[in-house]
mmCIF file of C-alpha atoms and ligand atoms in Angstrom:
data_model
loop_
_atom_site.group_PDB
_atom_site.id
_atom_site.type_symbol
_atom_site.label_atom_id
_atom_site.label_comp_id
_atom_site.label_asym_id
_atom_site.label_seq_id
_atom_site.Cartn_x
_atom_site.Cartn_y
_atom_site.Cartn_z
ATOM 1 C CA UNK A 1 9.209 18.396 10.815
ATOM 2 C CA UNK A 2 12.685 16.840 11.005
ATOM 3 C CA UNK A 3 13.548 13.416 9.404
ATOM 4 C CA UNK A 4 13.774 11.483 12.613
ATOM 5 C CA UNK A 5 10.176 12.515 13.777
ATOM 6 C CA UNK A 6 8.974 11.773 10.207
ATOM 7 C CA UNK A 7 10.444 8.132 10.460
ATOM 8 C CA UNK A 8 8.643 7.587 13.841
ATOM 9 C CA UNK A 9 5.318 8.759 12.344
ATOM 10 C CA UNK A 10 5.744 6.475 9.430
ATOM 11 C CA UNK A 11 6.103 3.558 11.851
ATOM 12 C CA UNK A 12 3.116 4.744 13.876
ATOM 13 C CA UNK A 13 0.838 5.042 10.877
ATOM 14 C CA UNK A 14 1.969 1.763 9.323
ATOM 15 C CA UNK A 15 0.906 0.092 12.548
ATOM 16 C CA UNK A 16 -2.469 1.846 12.383
ATOM 17 C CA UNK A 17 -3.458 0.908 8.757
ATOM 18 C CA UNK A 18 -5.129 -2.474 8.191
ATOM 19 C CA UNK A 19 -2.885 -5.128 6.629
ATOM 20 C CA UNK A 20 -5.576 -7.492 5.766
ATOM 21 C CA UNK A 21 -7.003 -5.897 2.601
ATOM 22 C CA UNK A 22 -6.946 -8.414 -0.343
ATOM 23 C CA UNK A 23 -3.936 -8.097 -2.537
ATOM 24 C CA UNK A 24 -3.237 -8.866 -6.225
ATOM 25 C CA UNK A 25 -2.118 -12.485 -5.384
ATOM 26 C CA UNK A 26 -5.944 -13.380 -5.021
ATOM 27 C CA UNK A 27 -5.960 -13.237 -8.816
ATOM 28 C CA UNK A 28 -3.281 -15.903 -9.190
ATOM 29 C CA UNK A 29 -4.364 -19.510 -8.777
ATOM 30 C CA UNK A 30 -2.131 -22.628 -8.835
ATOM 31 C CA UNK A 31 -3.611 -25.724 -10.615
ATOM 32 C CA UNK A 32 -3.947 -28.388 -8.006
ATOM 33 C CA UNK A 33 -1.981 -31.587 -8.602
ATOM 34 C CA UNK A 34 -3.392 -34.717 -6.745
ATOM 35 C CA UNK A 35 -0.308 -36.863 -7.209
ATOM 36 C CA UNK A 36 2.716 -34.574 -6.381
ATOM 37 C CA UNK A 37 4.928 -37.610 -5.591
ATOM 38 C CA UNK A 38 7.028 -35.729 -2.958
ATOM 39 C CA UNK A 39 7.620 -35.478 0.827
ATOM 40 C CA UNK A 40 7.695 -32.224 2.750
ATOM 41 C CA UNK A 41 11.331 -32.996 3.756
ATOM 42 C CA UNK A 42 12.344 -32.958 0.168
ATOM 43 C CA UNK A 43 11.619 -29.404 -0.378
ATOM 44 C CA UNK A 44 14.488 -26.962 -0.371
ATOM 45 C CA UNK A 45 13.994 -23.147 -0.212
ATOM 46 C CA UNK A 46 17.495 -21.739 -0.673
ATOM 47 C CA UNK A 47 17.931 -19.458 -3.714
ATOM 48 C CA UNK A 48 20.105 -16.708 -5.273
ATOM 49 C CA UNK A 49 19.258 -13.110 -6.295
ATOM 50 C CA UNK A 50 21.820 -11.925 -8.695
ATOM 51 C CA UNK A 51 25.019 -12.803 -7.102
ATOM 52 C CA UNK A 52 23.656 -12.968 -3.588
ATOM 53 C CA UNK A 53 23.057 -16.441 -2.086
ATOM 54 C CA UNK A 54 20.065 -16.533 0.105
ATOM 55 C CA UNK A 55 18.924 -19.278 2.593
ATOM 56 C CA UNK A 56 15.384 -18.671 1.693
ATOM 57 C CA UNK A 57 13.581 -16.352 -0.817
ATOM 58 C CA UNK A 58 12.213 -14.228 2.068
ATOM 59 C CA UNK A 59 14.142 -11.117 3.068
ATOM 60 C CA UNK A 60 13.482 -8.347 5.540
ATOM 61 C CA UNK A 61 13.047 -5.243 3.483
ATOM 62 C CA UNK A 62 13.897 -1.644 4.122
ATOM 63 C CA UNK A 63 12.139 0.034 6.942
ATOM 64 C CA UNK A 64 13.705 1.924 9.727
ATOM 65 C CA UNK A 65 16.862 3.952 10.317
ATOM 66 C CA UNK A 66 17.070 7.439 11.780
ATOM 67 C CA UNK A 67 14.803 8.349 14.686
ATOM 68 C CA UNK A 68 16.779 7.497 17.718
ATOM 69 C CA UNK A 69 16.241 4.818 20.447
ATOM 70 C CA UNK A 70 13.014 3.395 19.150
ATOM 71 C CA UNK A 71 14.434 2.608 15.732
ATOM 72 C CA UNK A 72 17.726 1.264 17.239
ATOM 73 C CA UNK A 73 15.543 -1.139 19.156
ATOM 74 C CA UNK A 74 13.465 -2.125 16.077
ATOM 75 C CA UNK A 75 16.670 -2.614 13.936
ATOM 76 C CA UNK A 76 18.339 -4.627 16.718
ATOM 77 C CA UNK A 77 15.360 -7.069 16.778
ATOM 78 C CA UNK A 78 15.103 -7.265 12.970
ATOM 79 C CA UNK A 79 18.907 -7.930 12.683
ATOM 80 C CA UNK A 80 18.829 -10.615 15.495
ATOM 81 C CA UNK A 81 16.019 -12.491 13.715
ATOM 82 C CA UNK A 82 17.836 -11.997 10.334
ATOM 83 C CA UNK A 83 20.921 -13.564 11.866
ATOM 84 C CA UNK A 84 19.000 -16.494 13.538
ATOM 85 C CA UNK A 85 17.157 -17.464 10.281
ATOM 86 C CA UNK A 86 20.138 -16.467 7.970
ATOM 87 C CA UNK A 87 17.933 -13.965 6.137
ATOM 88 C CA UNK A 88 19.129 -11.079 4.146
ATOM 89 C CA UNK A 89 18.022 -7.667 5.503
ATOM 90 C CA UNK A 90 17.812 -4.229 4.021
ATOM 91 C CA UNK A 91 17.923 -1.220 6.314
ATOM 92 C CA UNK A 92 15.690 1.971 5.867
ATOM 93 C CA UNK A 93 17.015 4.973 4.115
ATOM 94 C CA UNK A 94 20.483 5.897 5.295
ATOM 95 C CA UNK A 95 20.210 9.429 3.940
ATOM 96 C CA UNK A 96 19.500 10.608 7.481
ATOM 97 C CA UNK A 97 22.816 9.206 8.724
ATOM 98 C CA UNK A 98 24.745 10.570 5.720
ATOM 99 C CA UNK A 99 23.515 14.158 6.609
ATOM 100 C CA UNK A 100 23.704 13.815 10.358
ATOM 101 C CA UNK A 101 26.484 11.570 11.881
ATOM 102 C CA UNK A 102 24.444 11.232 15.067
ATOM 103 C CA UNK A 103 21.972 9.088 13.261
ATOM 104 C CA UNK A 104 24.581 6.418 12.348
ATOM 105 C CA UNK A 105 23.862 4.293 15.492
ATOM 106 C CA UNK A 106 20.375 3.423 14.303
ATOM 107 C CA UNK A 107 22.001 1.668 11.341
ATOM 108 C CA UNK A 108 25.265 0.482 12.794
ATOM 109 C CA UNK A 109 23.400 -1.653 15.272
ATOM 110 C CA UNK A 110 22.344 -3.950 12.429
ATOM 111 C CA UNK A 111 25.871 -4.799 11.460
ATOM 112 C CA UNK A 112 26.841 -5.127 15.154
ATOM 113 C CA UNK A 113 23.989 -7.675 15.775
ATOM 114 C CA UNK A 114 24.624 -9.622 12.452
ATOM 115 C CA UNK A 115 28.435 -9.410 11.780
ATOM 116 C CA UNK A 116 28.541 -11.914 8.919
ATOM 117 C CA UNK A 117 24.984 -11.963 7.494
ATOM 118 C CA UNK A 118 23.821 -10.366 4.203
ATOM 119 C CA UNK A 119 22.963 -6.614 4.760
ATOM 120 C CA UNK A 120 21.666 -4.302 2.155
ATOM 121 C CA UNK A 121 22.217 -0.561 2.310
ATOM 122 C CA UNK A 122 19.450 1.901 1.268
ATOM 123 C CA UNK A 123 19.625 5.359 -0.086
ATOM 124 C CA UNK A 124 17.409 7.759 -2.071
ATOM 125 C CA UNK A 125 17.668 8.472 -5.790
ATOM 126 C CA UNK A 126 18.955 11.917 -4.926
ATOM 127 C CA UNK A 127 22.213 10.379 -3.604
ATOM 128 C CA UNK A 128 25.598 11.060 -5.176
ATOM 129 C CA UNK A 129 28.255 8.283 -5.788
ATOM 130 C CA UNK A 130 30.239 9.529 -2.716
ATOM 131 C CA UNK A 131 26.985 9.173 -0.597
ATOM 132 C CA UNK A 132 26.264 5.673 -1.908
ATOM 133 C CA UNK A 133 29.822 4.619 -0.988
ATOM 134 C CA UNK A 134 29.421 6.100 2.474
ATOM 135 C CA UNK A 135 26.163 4.149 3.015
ATOM 136 C CA UNK A 136 27.797 0.944 2.003
ATOM 137 C CA UNK A 137 30.814 1.490 4.138
ATOM 138 C CA UNK A 138 28.741 2.361 7.181
ATOM 139 C CA UNK A 139 27.405 -1.238 7.166
ATOM 140 C CA UNK A 140 30.005 -3.139 5.095
ATOM 141 C CA UNK A 141 27.019 -3.911 3.053
ATOM 142 C CA UNK A 142 26.697 -6.714 0.656
ATOM 143 C CA UNK A 143 24.318 -4.944 -1.740
ATOM 144 C CA UNK A 144 22.916 -1.414 -2.205
ATOM 145 C CA UNK A 145 19.185 -0.398 -2.625
ATOM 146 C CA UNK A 146 18.272 2.868 -4.285
ATOM 147 C CA UNK A 147 14.671 3.652 -3.635
ATOM 148 C CA UNK A 148 12.284 5.409 -5.955
ATOM 149 C CA UNK A 149 9.498 7.165 -4.151
ATOM 150 C CA UNK A 150 8.067 9.998 -6.343
ATOM 151 C CA UNK A 151 4.457 9.572 -5.182
ATOM 152 C CA UNK A 152 5.367 9.475 -1.546
ATOM 153 C CA UNK A 153 7.330 12.678 -1.896
ATOM 154 C CA UNK A 154 4.510 14.334 -3.762
ATOM 155 C CA UNK A 155 1.982 13.510 -1.040
ATOM 156 C CA UNK A 156 4.398 14.887 1.694
ATOM 157 C CA UNK A 157 3.927 18.558 2.178
ATOM 158 C CA UNK A 158 7.618 18.901 2.990
ATOM 159 C CA UNK A 159 8.550 16.289 0.253
ATOM 160 C CA UNK A 160 10.874 16.764 -2.730
ATOM 161 C CA UNK A 161 9.467 18.400 -5.879
ATOM 162 C CA UNK A 162 12.618 17.846 -8.042
ATOM 163 C CA UNK A 163 13.029 14.518 -9.828
ATOM 164 C CA UNK A 164 15.264 15.149 -12.671
ATOM 165 C CA UNK A 165 18.685 13.429 -13.080
ATOM 166 C CA UNK A 166 17.759 10.281 -11.390
ATOM 167 C CA UNK A 167 18.822 7.877 -14.093
ATOM 168 C CA UNK A 168 22.133 9.577 -14.472
ATOM 169 C CA UNK A 169 22.801 9.381 -10.804
ATOM 170 C CA UNK A 170 21.826 5.686 -10.783
ATOM 171 C CA UNK A 171 24.128 4.999 -13.718
ATOM 172 C CA UNK A 172 27.070 6.638 -11.981
ATOM 173 C CA UNK A 173 26.391 4.617 -8.825
ATOM 174 C CA UNK A 174 26.090 1.329 -10.788
ATOM 175 C CA UNK A 175 29.335 2.094 -12.671
ATOM 176 C CA UNK A 176 31.344 3.013 -9.473
ATOM 177 C CA UNK A 177 30.141 0.334 -7.075
ATOM 178 C CA UNK A 178 31.523 -3.232 -6.989
ATOM 179 C CA UNK A 179 28.512 -4.680 -5.213
ATOM 180 C CA UNK A 180 25.026 -5.427 -6.709
ATOM 181 C CA UNK A 181 22.752 -2.375 -6.991
ATOM 182 C CA UNK A 182 19.024 -3.027 -6.522
ATOM 183 C CA UNK A 183 16.621 -0.377 -7.621
ATOM 184 C CA UNK A 184 13.302 -0.433 -5.658
ATOM 185 C CA UNK A 185 9.949 1.136 -5.360
ATOM 186 C CA UNK A 186 8.224 1.590 -2.046
ATOM 187 C CA UNK A 187 4.700 0.456 -2.836
ATOM 188 C CA UNK A 188 3.636 1.807 -6.203
ATOM 189 C CA UNK A 189 5.202 -0.815 -8.464
ATOM 190 C CA UNK A 190 7.412 -0.692 -11.481
ATOM 191 C CA UNK A 191 6.417 -0.684 -15.123
ATOM 192 C CA UNK A 192 8.063 -2.325 -18.043
ATOM 193 C CA UNK A 193 8.948 1.065 -19.284
ATOM 194 C CA UNK A 194 10.749 1.873 -16.114
ATOM 195 C CA UNK A 195 12.609 -1.538 -16.249
ATOM 196 C CA UNK A 196 13.868 -0.674 -19.726
ATOM 197 C CA UNK A 197 15.174 2.733 -18.628
ATOM 198 C CA UNK A 198 16.987 0.982 -15.704
ATOM 199 C CA UNK A 199 18.326 -1.784 -17.968
ATOM 200 C CA UNK A 200 19.837 0.958 -20.194
ATOM 201 C CA UNK A 201 21.886 2.409 -17.263
ATOM 202 C CA UNK A 202 23.281 -1.033 -16.270
ATOM 203 C CA UNK A 203 20.786 -2.140 -13.578
ATOM 204 C CA UNK A 204 19.823 -5.836 -13.547
ATOM 205 C CA UNK A 205 18.167 -6.333 -10.083
ATOM 206 C CA UNK A 206 14.759 -4.665 -9.419
ATOM 207 C CA UNK A 207 12.556 -4.717 -6.303
ATOM 208 C CA UNK A 208 9.126 -4.015 -7.781
ATOM 209 C CA UNK A 209 7.748 -2.702 -4.510
ATOM 210 C CA UNK A 210 4.239 -3.066 -5.896
ATOM 211 C CA UNK A 211 0.790 -1.834 -4.407
ATOM 212 C CA UNK A 212 -1.320 -4.191 -2.236
ATOM 213 C CA UNK A 213 0.694 -3.794 0.933
ATOM 214 C CA UNK A 214 2.019 -0.780 2.816
ATOM 215 C CA UNK A 215 0.475 2.287 1.175
ATOM 216 C CA UNK A 216 2.586 5.375 1.531
ATOM 217 C CA UNK A 217 0.063 7.682 -0.104
ATOM 218 C CA UNK A 218 -2.456 6.657 2.818
ATOM 219 C CA UNK A 219 0.355 6.937 5.337
ATOM 220 C CA UNK A 220 1.331 10.446 4.224
ATOM 221 C CA UNK A 221 -2.271 11.411 4.203
ATOM 222 C CA UNK A 222 -2.588 10.509 7.863
ATOM 223 C CA UNK A 223 0.242 12.997 8.509
ATOM 224 C CA UNK A 224 -1.238 15.768 6.367
ATOM 225 C CA UNK A 225 -3.444 18.553 7.727
ATOM 226 C CA UNK A 226 -5.423 18.591 4.480
ATOM 227 C CA UNK A 227 -5.680 15.237 2.764
ATOM 228 C CA UNK A 228 -4.566 14.684 -0.869
ATOM 229 C CA UNK A 229 -6.171 11.470 -1.695
ATOM 230 C CA UNK A 230 -5.585 11.291 -5.538
ATOM 231 C CA UNK A 231 -2.789 8.766 -5.169
ATOM 232 C CA UNK A 232 -4.583 6.537 -2.475
ATOM 233 C CA UNK A 233 -5.485 3.990 -5.250
ATOM 234 C CA UNK A 234 -2.439 4.525 -7.424
ATOM 235 C CA UNK A 235 0.167 2.101 -8.566
ATOM 236 C CA UNK A 236 0.895 -1.222 -10.207
ATOM 237 C CA UNK A 237 0.073 -4.200 -8.096
ATOM 238 C CA UNK A 238 2.948 -6.480 -7.013
ATOM 239 C CA UNK A 239 1.607 -9.337 -9.222
ATOM 240 C CA UNK A 240 1.272 -7.331 -12.277
ATOM 241 C CA UNK A 241 4.631 -5.485 -11.648
ATOM 242 C CA UNK A 242 6.579 -8.691 -11.526
ATOM 243 C CA UNK A 243 4.942 -9.671 -14.887
ATOM 244 C CA UNK A 244 5.761 -6.245 -16.411
ATOM 245 C CA UNK A 245 9.411 -6.199 -15.426
ATOM 246 C CA UNK A 246 9.921 -9.936 -16.346
ATOM 247 C CA UNK A 247 8.356 -9.388 -19.804
ATOM 248 C CA UNK A 248 10.467 -6.381 -20.549
ATOM 249 C CA UNK A 249 13.776 -7.744 -19.090
ATOM 250 C CA UNK A 250 13.560 -11.468 -18.819
ATOM 251 C CA UNK A 251 17.195 -11.776 -17.438
ATOM 252 C CA UNK A 252 16.603 -9.284 -14.548
ATOM 253 C CA UNK A 253 16.553 -10.692 -11.100
ATOM 254 C CA UNK A 254 13.237 -9.490 -9.597
ATOM 255 C CA UNK A 255 12.249 -9.051 -6.029
ATOM 256 C CA UNK A 256 8.575 -9.203 -5.402
ATOM 257 C CA UNK A 257 7.797 -6.878 -2.462
ATOM 258 C CA UNK A 258 4.450 -5.337 -1.547
ATOM 259 C CA UNK A 259 1.724 -7.046 0.477
ATOM 260 C CA UNK A 260 3.406 -10.302 1.118
ATOM 261 C CA UNK A 261 1.558 -11.978 4.030
ATOM 262 C CA UNK A 262 1.680 -15.750 3.539
ATOM 263 C CA UNK A 263 3.709 -18.519 2.061
ATOM 264 C CA UNK A 264 1.175 -18.806 -0.633
ATOM 265 C CA UNK A 265 1.774 -15.121 -1.640
ATOM 266 C CA UNK A 266 5.542 -15.935 -1.752
ATOM 267 C CA UNK A 267 4.884 -19.018 -3.942
ATOM 268 C CA UNK A 268 2.786 -16.944 -6.305
ATOM 269 C CA UNK A 269 5.308 -14.187 -6.519
ATOM 270 C CA UNK A 270 8.020 -16.601 -7.295
ATOM 271 C CA UNK A 271 5.877 -18.477 -9.839
ATOM 272 C CA UNK A 272 5.305 -15.254 -11.741
ATOM 273 C CA UNK A 273 9.035 -14.792 -12.006
ATOM 274 C CA UNK A 274 10.393 -13.202 -8.903
ATOM 275 C CA UNK A 275 13.711 -14.645 -7.466
ATOM 276 C CA UNK A 276 12.838 -13.532 -3.839
ATOM 277 C CA UNK A 277 10.322 -11.440 -1.909
ATOM 278 C CA UNK A 278 10.900 -8.661 0.524
ATOM 279 C CA UNK A 279 8.513 -8.337 3.474
ATOM 280 C CA UNK A 280 8.248 -5.080 5.556
ATOM 281 C CA UNK A 281 4.928 -3.954 7.147
ATOM 282 C CA UNK A 282 3.874 -7.469 8.265
ATOM 283 C CA UNK A 283 7.174 -7.811 10.202
ATOM 284 C CA UNK A 284 6.985 -4.494 11.771
ATOM 285 C CA UNK A 285 3.388 -5.146 12.980
ATOM 286 C CA UNK A 286 4.381 -8.460 14.349
ATOM 287 C CA UNK A 287 7.387 -7.108 16.163
ATOM 288 C CA UNK A 288 5.257 -4.329 17.701
ATOM 289 C CA UNK A 289 2.338 -6.630 18.694
ATOM 290 C CA UNK A 290 4.237 -9.783 19.770
ATOM 291 C CA UNK A 291 7.919 -8.842 20.118
ATOM 292 C CA UNK A 292 10.894 -10.776 18.746
ATOM 293 C CA UNK A 293 9.184 -14.075 19.499
ATOM 294 C CA UNK A 294 6.337 -13.081 17.317
ATOM 295 C CA UNK A 295 8.637 -12.057 14.619
ATOM 296 C CA UNK A 296 10.418 -15.406 14.777
ATOM 297 C CA UNK A 297 7.099 -17.247 14.607
ATOM 298 C CA UNK A 298 6.062 -15.257 11.570
ATOM 299 C CA UNK A 299 9.279 -16.104 9.681
ATOM 300 C CA UNK A 300 8.825 -19.748 10.560
ATOM 301 C CA UNK A 301 5.228 -19.580 9.473
ATOM 302 C CA UNK A 302 6.155 -17.951 6.090
ATOM 303 C CA UNK A 303 8.865 -20.681 5.558
ATOM 304 C CA UNK A 304 6.554 -23.618 6.456
ATOM 305 C CA UNK A 305 3.714 -22.380 4.438
ATOM 306 C CA UNK A 306 5.975 -22.012 1.468
ATOM 307 C CA UNK A 307 7.286 -25.526 1.905
ATOM 308 C CA UNK A 308 3.637 -26.792 2.129
ATOM 309 C CA UNK A 309 2.620 -25.050 -0.998
ATOM 310 C CA UNK A 310 5.609 -26.482 -2.816
ATOM 311 C CA UNK A 311 4.806 -29.956 -1.553
ATOM 312 C CA UNK A 312 1.253 -29.664 -2.806
ATOM 313 C CA UNK A 313 2.562 -28.709 -6.244
ATOM 314 C CA UNK A 314 5.258 -31.384 -6.301
ATOM 315 C CA UNK A 315 8.091 -28.869 -6.387
ATOM 316 C CA UNK A 316 11.451 -29.521 -4.773
ATOM 317 C CA UNK A 317 13.330 -26.350 -5.587
ATOM 318 C CA UNK A 318 12.457 -22.767 -5.718
ATOM 319 C CA UNK A 319 13.466 -22.382 -9.453
ATOM 320 C CA UNK A 320 10.902 -25.009 -10.415
ATOM 321 C CA UNK A 321 8.110 -22.784 -9.242
ATOM 322 C CA UNK A 322 8.509 -20.771 -12.333
ATOM 323 C CA UNK A 323 7.347 -23.662 -14.449
ATOM 324 C CA UNK A 324 4.135 -24.592 -12.658
ATOM 325 C CA UNK A 325 0.864 -23.754 -14.545
ATOM 326 C CA UNK A 326 -1.171 -20.833 -13.286
ATOM 327 C CA UNK A 327 -4.475 -19.421 -13.990
ATOM 328 C CA UNK A 328 -4.758 -15.553 -13.647
ATOM 329 C CA UNK A 329 -8.131 -13.799 -13.353
ATOM 330 C CA UNK A 330 -9.681 -10.536 -12.206
ATOM 331 C CA UNK A 331 -7.949 -7.203 -12.339
ATOM 332 C CA UNK A 332 -4.559 -8.736 -12.810
ATOM 333 C CA UNK A 333 -5.794 -10.594 -15.900
ATOM 334 C CA UNK A 334 -7.211 -7.341 -17.455
ATOM 335 C CA UNK A 335 -4.153 -5.357 -16.543
ATOM 336 C CA UNK A 336 -1.794 -7.949 -18.232
ATOM 337 C CA UNK A 337 -4.000 -8.193 -21.294
ATOM 338 C CA UNK A 338 -4.157 -4.539 -21.925
ATOM 339 C CA UNK A 339 -0.506 -4.141 -21.293
ATOM 340 C CA UNK A 340 0.226 -6.874 -23.863
ATOM 341 C CA UNK A 341 1.828 -9.197 -21.327
ATOM 342 C CA UNK A 342 1.076 -12.908 -22.162
HETATM 343 C C1 FNR B 401 9.274 1.443 4.340
HETATM 344 N N1 FNR B 401 9.793 1.253 3.109
HETATM 345 C C2 FNR B 401 11.079 1.765 2.700
HETATM 346 N N2 FNR B 401 11.609 1.507 1.631
HETATM 347 C C3 FNR B 401 12.873 2.027 1.328
HETATM 348 O O1 FNR B 401 13.428 1.797 0.268
HETATM 349 N N3 FNR B 401 13.498 2.965 2.151
HETATM 350 C C4 FNR B 401 12.905 3.344 3.382
HETATM 351 O O2 FNR B 401 13.452 4.106 4.180
HETATM 352 C C5 FNR B 401 11.640 2.708 3.712
HETATM 353 N N4 FNR B 401 11.028 3.075 4.884
HETATM 354 C C6 FNR B 401 9.846 2.321 5.254
HETATM 355 C C7 FNR B 401 9.400 2.606 6.512
HETATM 356 C C8 FNR B 401 8.255 1.831 6.923
HETATM 357 C C9 FNR B 401 7.698 2.007 8.300
HETATM 358 C C10 FNR B 401 7.713 0.836 6.065
HETATM 359 C C11 FNR B 401 6.484 0.052 6.581
HETATM 360 C C12 FNR B 401 8.174 0.575 4.835
HETATM 361 C C13 FNR B 401 9.118 0.465 2.077
HETATM 362 C C14 FNR B 401 9.322 -1.078 2.164
HETATM 363 O O3 FNR B 401 10.722 -1.417 2.005
HETATM 364 C C15 FNR B 401 8.530 -1.814 1.195
HETATM 365 O O4 FNR B 401 8.923 -1.547 -0.169
HETATM 366 C C16 FNR B 401 6.981 -1.520 1.327
HETATM 367 O O5 FNR B 401 6.690 -1.360 2.577
HETATM 368 C C17 FNR B 401 6.041 -2.630 0.672
HETATM 369 O O6 FNR B 401 6.224 -3.800 1.388
HETATM 370 P P1 FNR B 401 5.213 -4.210 2.510
HETATM 371 O O7 FNR B 401 5.133 -3.376 3.688
HETATM 372 O O8 FNR B 401 3.853 -4.260 1.809
HETATM 373 O O9 FNR B 401 5.544 -5.658 2.870
#
């Protein structure tokens, strides 16, 4: 199967899988404050991730690219909404367009629709420095994501089986590029050990891409003739992964992607130490079911919910969320305890 058809199948299967299973944020509870002494209009949600200034901590995370007209149309809508709400947006893996110039249009549409917004390029960890530079130039990108997706590749019958040399390649790219490099997972989370390895090669922004949202083990299984379900329940949850990375590398900027569906999820991710959250599957579904209007309503809902939660907590600025008291229970409590994370 070619890359383009695979991309379309990923979209189809994402749309089929349920997005309402409880995620790790159910284990995190804020402590209610009856006298917050604040008005909703006092709340400000702009923030920064590393050197990138963001109008809100929500950004549209990597999904599509490659795959022709359908992905052009999806990317056009995502880019329009990103521009309207001044949101950062990452594109899907550009490896397809690096290997086949005919695929460039599916990415270039994003910069065309949003000439001045923050756009983030995306490549695989097999990419060379030259390929990383090509991906960035294609979009005049403001930052570059390098995705790590070992489990997804293993579950894909046609997936990669060689994973050596990744850290060396990441180091070369970090050394050579003048824009921020974000290393991200795709739904299996990052551990403190991984964060340390990345710190040692000069990375300081991680997107944890934790479990609890889009599940690429399940998606790849839907594409397989014979299922390989040993990874269906694999991975570090988004909540636990934010804590893992922050404990190991307190000065990293962390992006809390994976299963974000409400403003409450966003507030919880930020309170655990994330600087921003990426949203993928939810936005793809919304666009498919209700078009661009539905996408806009979802972005507004997330922003309004975040402001309401911050109001209830008496918090005016995103940074202050890190200081509010939390109670952690359930699986996340046990995970953090056994991993020695206070
Ligand atoms: C993705 N994701 C992804 N990530 C990446 O770095 N490069 C890619 O090409 C893709 N492709 C892709 C396609 C589709 C259809 C989906 C839904 C997702 C992963 C994505 O950026 C994110 O890390 C995960 O989807 C987890 O977030 P959600 O979906 O739970 O919000």
